[in-house]
PDB file of N, CA and C in Angstrom:
ATOM      1  N   MET A1046     144.963  71.259 310.673  1.00 88.00           N
ATOM      2  CA  MET A1046     144.535  71.442 312.023  1.00 88.00           C
ATOM      3  C   MET A1046     145.212  70.351 312.863  1.00 88.00           C
ATOM      4  N   ILE A1047     145.716  70.761 314.011  1.00 91.00           N
ATOM      5  CA  ILE A1047     146.413  69.839 314.899  1.00 91.00           C
ATOM      6  C   ILE A1047     145.632  69.704 316.207  1.00 91.00           C
ATOM      7  N   ILE A1048     145.505  68.478 316.666  1.00 90.00           N
ATOM      8  CA  ILE A1048     144.888  68.191 317.962  1.00 90.00           C
ATOM      9  C   ILE A1048     145.961  67.575 318.838  1.00 90.00           C
ATOM     10  N   LYS A1049     146.144  68.143 320.019  1.00 88.00           N
ATOM     11  CA  LYS A1049     147.088  67.585 320.987  1.00 88.00           C
ATOM     12  C   LYS A1049     146.281  66.973 322.121  1.00 88.00           C
ATOM     13  N   THR A1050     146.600  65.737 322.443  1.00 86.00           N
ATOM     14  CA  THR A1050     145.895  65.050 323.520  1.00 86.00           C
ATOM     15  C   THR A1050     146.733  65.059 324.789  1.00 86.00           C
ATOM     16  N   ILE A1051     146.043  64.969 325.902  1.00 84.00           N
ATOM     17  CA  ILE A1051     146.700  64.889 327.205  1.00 84.00           C
ATOM     18  C   ILE A1051     146.203  63.615 327.868  1.00 84.00           C
ATOM     19  N   GLY A1052     147.129  62.779 328.272  1.00 80.00           N
ATOM     20  CA  GLY A1052     146.740  61.519 328.887  1.00 80.00           C
ATOM     21  C   GLY A1052     146.349  60.498 327.832  1.00 80.00           C
ATOM     22  N   SER A1053     145.859  59.383 328.299  1.00 79.00           N
ATOM     23  CA  SER A1053     145.486  58.294 327.402  1.00 79.00           C
ATOM     24  C   SER A1053     144.033  57.918 327.627  1.00 79.00           C
ATOM     25  N   ASP A1054     143.269  57.960 326.563  1.00 78.00           N
ATOM     26  CA  ASP A1054     141.871  57.557 326.597  1.00 78.00           C
ATOM     27  C   ASP A1054     141.625  56.765 325.317  1.00 78.00           C
ATOM     28  N   LYS A1055     141.533  55.461 325.435  1.00 81.00           N
ATOM     29  CA  LYS A1055     141.440  54.581 324.263  1.00 81.00           C
ATOM     30  C   LYS A1055     140.229  54.893 323.386  1.00 81.00           C
ATOM     31  N   VAL A1056     139.109  55.250 323.991  1.00 82.00           N
ATOM     32  CA  VAL A1056     137.916  55.565 323.207  1.00 82.00           C
ATOM     33  C   VAL A1056     138.159  56.821 322.378  1.00 82.00           C
ATOM     34  N   ASN A1057     138.661  57.874 323.016  1.00 82.00           N
ATOM     35  CA  ASN A1057     138.930  59.108 322.280  1.00 82.00           C
ATOM     36  C   ASN A1057     140.006  58.904 321.225  1.00 82.00           C
ATOM     37  N   GLU A1058     141.022  58.105 321.523  1.00 86.00           N
ATOM     38  CA  GLU A1058     142.056  57.812 320.533  1.00 86.00           C
ATOM     39  C   GLU A1058     141.439  57.141 319.311  1.00 86.00           C
ATOM     40  N   TYR A1059     140.559  56.191 319.541  1.00 85.00           N
ATOM     41  CA  TYR A1059     139.889  55.513 318.431  1.00 85.00           C
ATOM     42  C   TYR A1059     139.068  56.510 317.613  1.00 85.00           C
ATOM     43  N   LEU A1060     138.304  57.360 318.298  1.00 86.00           N
ATOM     44  CA  LEU A1060     137.463  58.332 317.606  1.00 86.00           C
ATOM     45  C   LEU A1060     138.300  59.343 316.834  1.00 86.00           C
ATOM     46  N   LEU A1061     139.401  59.789 317.417  1.00 90.00           N
ATOM     47  CA  LEU A1061     140.272  60.728 316.712  1.00 90.00           C
ATOM     48  C   LEU A1061     140.859  60.099 315.451  1.00 90.00           C
ATOM     49  N   LYS A1062     141.199  58.833 315.525  1.00 90.00           N
ATOM     50  CA  LYS A1062     141.769  58.158 314.352  1.00 90.00           C
ATOM     51  C   LYS A1062     140.752  58.024 313.225  1.00 90.00           C
ATOM     52  N   GLU A1063     139.464  58.143 313.542  1.00 91.00           N
ATOM     53  CA  GLU A1063     138.427  58.118 312.513  1.00 91.00           C
ATOM     54  C   GLU A1063     138.384  59.420 311.716  1.00 91.00           C
ATOM     55  N   ALA A1064     138.913  60.508 312.287  1.00 93.00           N
ATOM     56  CA  ALA A1064     138.828  61.814 311.637  1.00 93.00           C
ATOM     57  C   ALA A1064     140.186  62.449 311.378  1.00 93.00           C
ATOM     58  N   ALA A1065     141.246  61.850 311.890  1.00 94.00           N
ATOM     59  CA  ALA A1065     142.566  62.485 311.806  1.00 94.00           C
ATOM     60  C   ALA A1065     143.646  61.430 311.617  1.00 94.00           C
ATOM     61  N   ASP A1066     144.806  61.897 311.196  1.00 95.00           N
ATOM     62  CA  ASP A1066     145.979  61.037 311.085  1.00 95.00           C
ATOM     63  C   ASP A1066     146.862  61.270 312.303  1.00 95.00           C
ATOM     64  N   GLN A1067     147.239  60.202 312.976  1.00 94.00           N
ATOM     65  CA  GLN A1067     148.114  60.334 314.140  1.00 94.00           C
ATOM     66  C   GLN A1067     149.535  60.594 313.653  1.00 94.00           C
ATOM     67  N   VAL A1068     150.129  61.703 314.119  1.00 96.00           N
ATOM     68  CA  VAL A1068     151.488  62.057 313.695  1.00 96.00           C
ATOM     69  C   VAL A1068     152.508  61.866 314.809  1.00 96.00           C
ATOM     70  N   ARG A1069     152.046  61.817 316.034  1.00 93.00           N
ATOM     71  CA  ARG A1069     152.861  61.518 317.216  1.00 93.00           C
ATOM     72  C   ARG A1069     151.931  60.850 318.212  1.00 93.00           C
ATOM     73  N   PRO A1070     152.481  60.246 319.242  1.00 89.00           N
ATOM     74  CA  PRO A1070     151.593  59.584 320.211  1.00 89.00           C
ATOM     75  C   PRO A1070     150.530  60.515 320.810  1.00 89.00           C
ATOM     76  N   ASP A1071     150.826  61.803 320.889  1.00 89.00           N
ATOM     77  CA  ASP A1071     149.884  62.749 321.502  1.00 89.00           C
ATOM     78  C   ASP A1071     149.359  63.800 320.529  1.00 89.00           C
ATOM     79  N   ARG A1072     149.573  63.595 319.212  1.00 93.00           N
ATOM     80  CA  ARG A1072     149.143  64.603 318.239  1.00 93.00           C
ATOM     81  C   ARG A1072     148.475  63.961 317.029  1.00 93.00           C
ATOM     82  N   TYR A1073     147.432  64.653 316.570  1.00 93.00           N
ATOM     83  CA  TYR A1073     146.674  64.213 315.404  1.00 93.00           C
ATOM     84  C   TYR A1073     146.551  65.380 314.440  1.00 93.00           C
ATOM     85  N   HIS A1074     146.662  65.086 313.151  1.00 96.00           N
ATOM     86  CA  HIS A1074     146.517  66.098 312.105  1.00 96.00           C
ATOM     87  C   HIS A1074     145.189  65.858 311.397  1.00 96.00           C
ATOM     88  N   VAL A1075     144.346  66.884 311.385  1.00 95.00           N
ATOM     89  CA  VAL A1075     143.055  66.793 310.715  1.00 95.00           C
ATOM     90  C   VAL A1075     143.155  67.557 309.403  1.00 95.00           C
ATOM     91  N   SER A1076     142.874  66.877 308.320  1.00 95.00           N
ATOM     92  CA  SER A1076     142.836  67.495 306.994  1.00 95.00           C
ATOM     93  C   SER A1076     141.483  67.154 306.373  1.00 95.00           C
ATOM     94  N   TYR A1077     141.201  67.764 305.221  1.00 95.00           N
ATOM     95  CA  TYR A1077     139.960  67.404 304.538  1.00 95.00           C
ATOM     96  C   TYR A1077     139.954  65.914 304.210  1.00 95.00           C
ATOM     97  N   ALA A1078     141.081  65.412 303.722  1.00 94.00           N
ATOM     98  CA  ALA A1078     141.160  63.998 303.338  1.00 94.00           C
ATOM     99  C   ALA A1078     140.962  63.080 304.538  1.00 94.00           C
ATOM    100  N   SER A1079     141.627  63.389 305.646  1.00 95.00           N
ATOM    101  CA  SER A1079     141.490  62.516 306.818  1.00 95.00           C
ATOM    102  C   SER A1079     140.075  62.589 307.385  1.00 95.00           C
ATOM    103  N   PHE A1080     139.499  63.777 307.380  1.00 94.00           N
ATOM    104  CA  PHE A1080     138.165  63.927 307.949  1.00 94.00           C
ATOM    105  C   PHE A1080     137.110  63.234 307.090  1.00 94.00           C
ATOM    106  N   LEU A1081     137.271  63.315 305.782  1.00 94.00           N
ATOM    107  CA  LEU A1081     136.252  62.770 304.883  1.00 94.00           C
ATOM    108  C   LEU A1081     136.403  61.275 304.597  1.00 94.00           C
ATOM    109  N   LYS A1082     137.483  60.655 305.103  1.00 92.00           N
ATOM    110  CA  LYS A1082     137.615  59.216 304.847  1.00 92.00           C
ATOM    111  C   LYS A1082     136.429  58.481 305.457  1.00 92.00           C
ATOM    112  N   ASN A1083     135.900  57.561 304.695  1.00 92.00           N
ATOM    113  CA  ASN A1083     134.730  56.763 305.074  1.00 92.00           C
ATOM    114  C   ASN A1083     133.436  57.568 305.151  1.00 92.00           C
ATOM    115  N   CYS A1084     133.429  58.796 304.644  1.00 92.00           N
ATOM    116  CA  CYS A1084     132.194  59.582 304.566  1.00 92.00           C
ATOM    117  C   CYS A1084     131.666  59.503 303.134  1.00 92.00           C
ATOM    118  N   HIS A1085     130.442  59.020 302.997  1.00 92.00           N
ATOM    119  CA  HIS A1085     129.847  58.867 301.669  1.00 92.00           C
ATOM    120  C   HIS A1085     128.647  59.784 301.481  1.00 92.00           C
ATOM    121  N   THR A1086     128.091  60.269 302.578  1.00 92.00           N
ATOM    122  CA  THR A1086     126.922  61.141 302.516  1.00 92.00           C
ATOM    123  C   THR A1086     127.121  62.317 303.473  1.00 92.00           C
ATOM    124  N   LEU A1087     126.267  63.307 303.308  1.00 93.00           N
ATOM    125  CA  LEU A1087     126.301  64.448 304.222  1.00 93.00           C
ATOM    126  C   LEU A1087     125.975  64.001 305.648  1.00 93.00           C
ATOM    127  N   ASP A1088     125.121  63.003 305.789  1.00 94.00           N
ATOM    128  CA  ASP A1088     124.815  62.465 307.127  1.00 94.00           C
ATOM    129  C   ASP A1088     126.063  61.877 307.782  1.00 94.00           C
ATOM    130  N   ASP A1089     126.906  61.214 306.986  1.00 95.00           N
ATOM    131  CA  ASP A1089     128.169  60.684 307.520  1.00 95.00           C
ATOM    132  C   ASP A1089     129.038  61.818 308.053  1.00 95.00           C
ATOM    133  N   VAL A1090     129.084  62.920 307.303  1.00 95.00           N
ATOM    134  CA  VAL A1090     129.885  64.081 307.713  1.00 95.00           C
ATOM    135  C   VAL A1090     129.323  64.674 308.998  1.00 95.00           C
ATOM    136  N   GLU A1091     128.011  64.841 309.050  1.00 95.00           N
ATOM    137  CA  GLU A1091     127.371  65.399 310.250  1.00 95.00           C
ATOM    138  C   GLU A1091     127.643  64.519 311.473  1.00 95.00           C
ATOM    139  N   THR A1092     127.594  63.217 311.287  1.00 95.00           N
ATOM    140  CA  THR A1092     127.870  62.289 312.383  1.00 95.00           C
ATOM    141  C   THR A1092     129.306  62.445 312.864  1.00 95.00           C
ATOM    142  N   LYS A1093     130.240  62.574 311.925  1.00 94.00           N
ATOM    143  CA  LYS A1093     131.648  62.708 312.298  1.00 94.00           C
ATOM    144  C   LYS A1093     131.900  64.053 312.985  1.00 94.00           C
ATOM    145  N   ILE A1094     131.228  65.108 312.544  1.00 94.00           N
ATOM    146  CA  ILE A1094     131.360  66.414 313.196  1.00 94.00           C
ATOM    147  C   ILE A1094     130.872  66.316 314.641  1.00 94.00           C
ATOM    148  N   THR A1095     129.725  65.712 314.839  1.00 94.00           N
ATOM    149  CA  THR A1095     129.181  65.543 316.187  1.00 94.00           C
ATOM    150  C   THR A1095     130.128  64.731 317.060  1.00 94.00           C
ATOM    151  N   MET A1096     130.670  63.662 316.496  1.00 91.00           N
ATOM    152  CA  MET A1096     131.604  62.810 317.236  1.00 91.00           C
ATOM    153  C   MET A1096     132.843  63.598 317.649  1.00 91.00           C
ATOM    154  N   LEU A1097     133.391  64.369 316.711  1.00 90.00           N
ATOM    155  CA  LEU A1097     134.602  65.125 317.023  1.00 90.00           C
ATOM    156  C   LEU A1097     134.315  66.213 318.060  1.00 90.00           C
ATOM    157  N   LYS A1098     133.157  66.844 317.971  1.00 91.00           N
ATOM    158  CA  LYS A1098     132.784  67.841 318.978  1.00 91.00           C
ATOM    159  C   LYS A1098     132.638  67.193 320.353  1.00 91.00           C
ATOM    160  N   ASP A1099     132.139  65.971 320.393  1.00 89.00           N
ATOM    161  CA  ASP A1099     132.033  65.260 321.674  1.00 89.00           C
ATOM    162  C   ASP A1099     133.409  65.000 322.271  1.00 89.00           C
ATOM    163  N   VAL A1100     134.388  64.704 321.413  1.00 87.00           N
ATOM    164  CA  VAL A1100     135.748  64.437 321.883  1.00 87.00           C
ATOM    165  C   VAL A1100     136.442  65.727 322.305  1.00 87.00           C
ATOM    166  N   LEU A1101     136.301  66.776 321.491  1.00 87.00           N
ATOM    167  CA  LEU A1101     137.047  68.019 321.719  1.00 87.00           C
ATOM    168  C   LEU A1101     136.328  69.012 322.622  1.00 87.00           C
ATOM    169  N   GLY A1102     135.027  68.897 322.731  1.00 86.00           N
ATOM    170  CA  GLY A1102     134.252  69.848 323.520  1.00 86.00           C
ATOM    171  C   GLY A1102     133.400  70.707 322.607  1.00 86.00           C
ATOM    172  N   LYS A1103     132.324  71.203 323.123  1.00 79.00           N
ATOM    173  CA  LYS A1103     131.362  71.969 322.322  1.00 79.00           C
ATOM    174  C   LYS A1103     131.837  73.383 322.014  1.00 79.00           C
ATOM    175  N   ASN A1104     132.622  73.992 322.895  1.00 87.00           N
ATOM    176  CA  ASN A1104     133.059  75.381 322.715  1.00 87.00           C
ATOM    177  C   ASN A1104     134.411  75.437 322.017  1.00 87.00           C
ATOM    178  N   LEU A1105     134.403  75.097 320.737  1.00 89.00           N
ATOM    179  CA  LEU A1105     135.636  75.078 319.953  1.00 89.00           C
ATOM    180  C   LEU A1105     135.947  76.458 319.397  1.00 89.00           C
ATOM    181  N   PRO A1106     137.210  76.740 319.121  1.00 91.00           N
ATOM    182  CA  PRO A1106     137.562  77.994 318.449  1.00 91.00           C
ATOM    183  C   PRO A1106     136.847  78.084 317.096  1.00 91.00           C
ATOM    184  N   SER A1107     136.618  79.286 316.632  1.00 93.00           N
ATOM    185  CA  SER A1107     135.859  79.495 315.395  1.00 93.00           C
ATOM    186  C   SER A1107     136.501  78.829 314.185  1.00 93.00           C
ATOM    187  N   VAL A1108     137.805  78.621 314.211  1.00 94.00           N
ATOM    188  CA  VAL A1108     138.471  77.967 313.089  1.00 94.00           C
ATOM    189  C   VAL A1108     137.895  76.568 312.856  1.00 94.00           C
ATOM    190  N   TRP A1109     137.465  75.902 313.912  1.00 93.00           N
ATOM    191  CA  TRP A1109     136.865  74.576 313.760  1.00 93.00           C
ATOM    192  C   TRP A1109     135.510  74.659 313.073  1.00 93.00           C
ATOM    193  N   ASN A1110     134.696  75.646 313.452  1.00 92.00           N
ATOM    194  CA  ASN A1110     133.392  75.796 312.803  1.00 92.00           C
ATOM    195  C   ASN A1110     133.563  76.131 311.328  1.00 92.00           C
ATOM    196  N   THR A1111     134.569  76.939 311.014  1.00 95.00           N
ATOM    197  CA  THR A1111     134.875  77.246 309.616  1.00 95.00           C
ATOM    198  C   THR A1111     135.276  75.971 308.886  1.00 95.00           C
ATOM    199  N   PHE A1112     136.117  75.170 309.508  1.00 94.00           N
ATOM    200  CA  PHE A1112     136.541  73.904 308.911  1.00 94.00           C
ATOM    201  C   PHE A1112     135.338  72.990 308.676  1.00 94.00           C
ATOM    202  N   PHE A1113     134.467  72.844 309.667  1.00 94.00           N
ATOM    203  CA  PHE A1113     133.303  71.976 309.525  1.00 94.00           C
ATOM    204  C   PHE A1113     132.395  72.456 308.394  1.00 94.00           C
ATOM    205  N   SER A1114     132.189  73.761 308.277  1.00 94.00           N
ATOM    206  CA  SER A1114     131.378  74.304 307.181  1.00 94.00           C
ATOM    207  C   SER A1114     132.011  73.994 305.836  1.00 94.00           C
ATOM    208  N   SER A1115     133.310  74.145 305.762  1.00 94.00           N
ATOM    209  CA  SER A1115     134.034  73.869 304.530  1.00 94.00           C
ATOM    210  C   SER A1115     133.957  72.388 304.154  1.00 94.00           C
ATOM    211  N   VAL A1116     134.044  71.525 305.140  1.00 94.00           N
ATOM    212  CA  VAL A1116     133.934  70.082 304.888  1.00 94.00           C
ATOM    213  C   VAL A1116     132.560  69.763 304.305  1.00 94.00           C
ATOM    214  N   LYS A1117     131.509  70.347 304.873  1.00 92.00           N
ATOM    215  CA  LYS A1117     130.156  70.103 304.365  1.00 92.00           C
ATOM    216  C   LYS A1117     130.016  70.589 302.930  1.00 92.00           C
ATOM    217  N   GLN A1118     130.622  71.727 302.615  1.00 90.00           N
ATOM    218  CA  GLN A1118     130.562  72.250 301.248  1.00 90.00           C
ATOM    219  C   GLN A1118     131.276  71.324 300.277  1.00 90.00           C
ATOM    220  N   ARG A1119     132.338  70.689 300.711  1.00 86.00           N
ATOM    221  CA  ARG A1119     133.061  69.755 299.843  1.00 86.00           C
ATOM    222  C   ARG A1119     132.214  68.529 299.511  1.00 86.00           C
ATOM    223  N   MET A1120     131.311  68.175 300.393  1.00 79.00           N
ATOM    224  CA  MET A1120     130.422  67.042 300.114  1.00 79.00           C
ATOM    225  C   MET A1120     129.357  67.426 299.093  1.00 79.00           C
ATOM    226  N   HIS A1121     128.894  68.672 299.168  1.00 74.00           N
ATOM    227  CA  HIS A1121     127.849  69.165 298.257  1.00 74.00           C
ATOM    228  C   HIS A1121     128.197  70.570 297.801  1.00 74.00           C
ATOM    229  N   PRO A1122     129.118  70.662 296.830  1.00 61.00           N
ATOM    230  CA  PRO A1122     129.557  72.007 296.375  1.00 61.00           C
ATOM    231  C   PRO A1122     128.446  72.784 295.697  1.00 61.00           C
TER     232      PRO A1122
END
């Protein structure tokens, strides 16, 4: 999953780096590995999902909800 940013927002950049790998100054790649880094519990995952939704907006394409569900399943298969 790729996130493209517009403009510069240091807070959002910091938050994106918590869930994604920066591949260009304006692009971030979200993978299972990048998203789950520093997540030790399902609560950690839920917190990161909420944080990312705050950055990206609540009305995300369905592919994001599928990704979030899949991430939760990886924590508790």
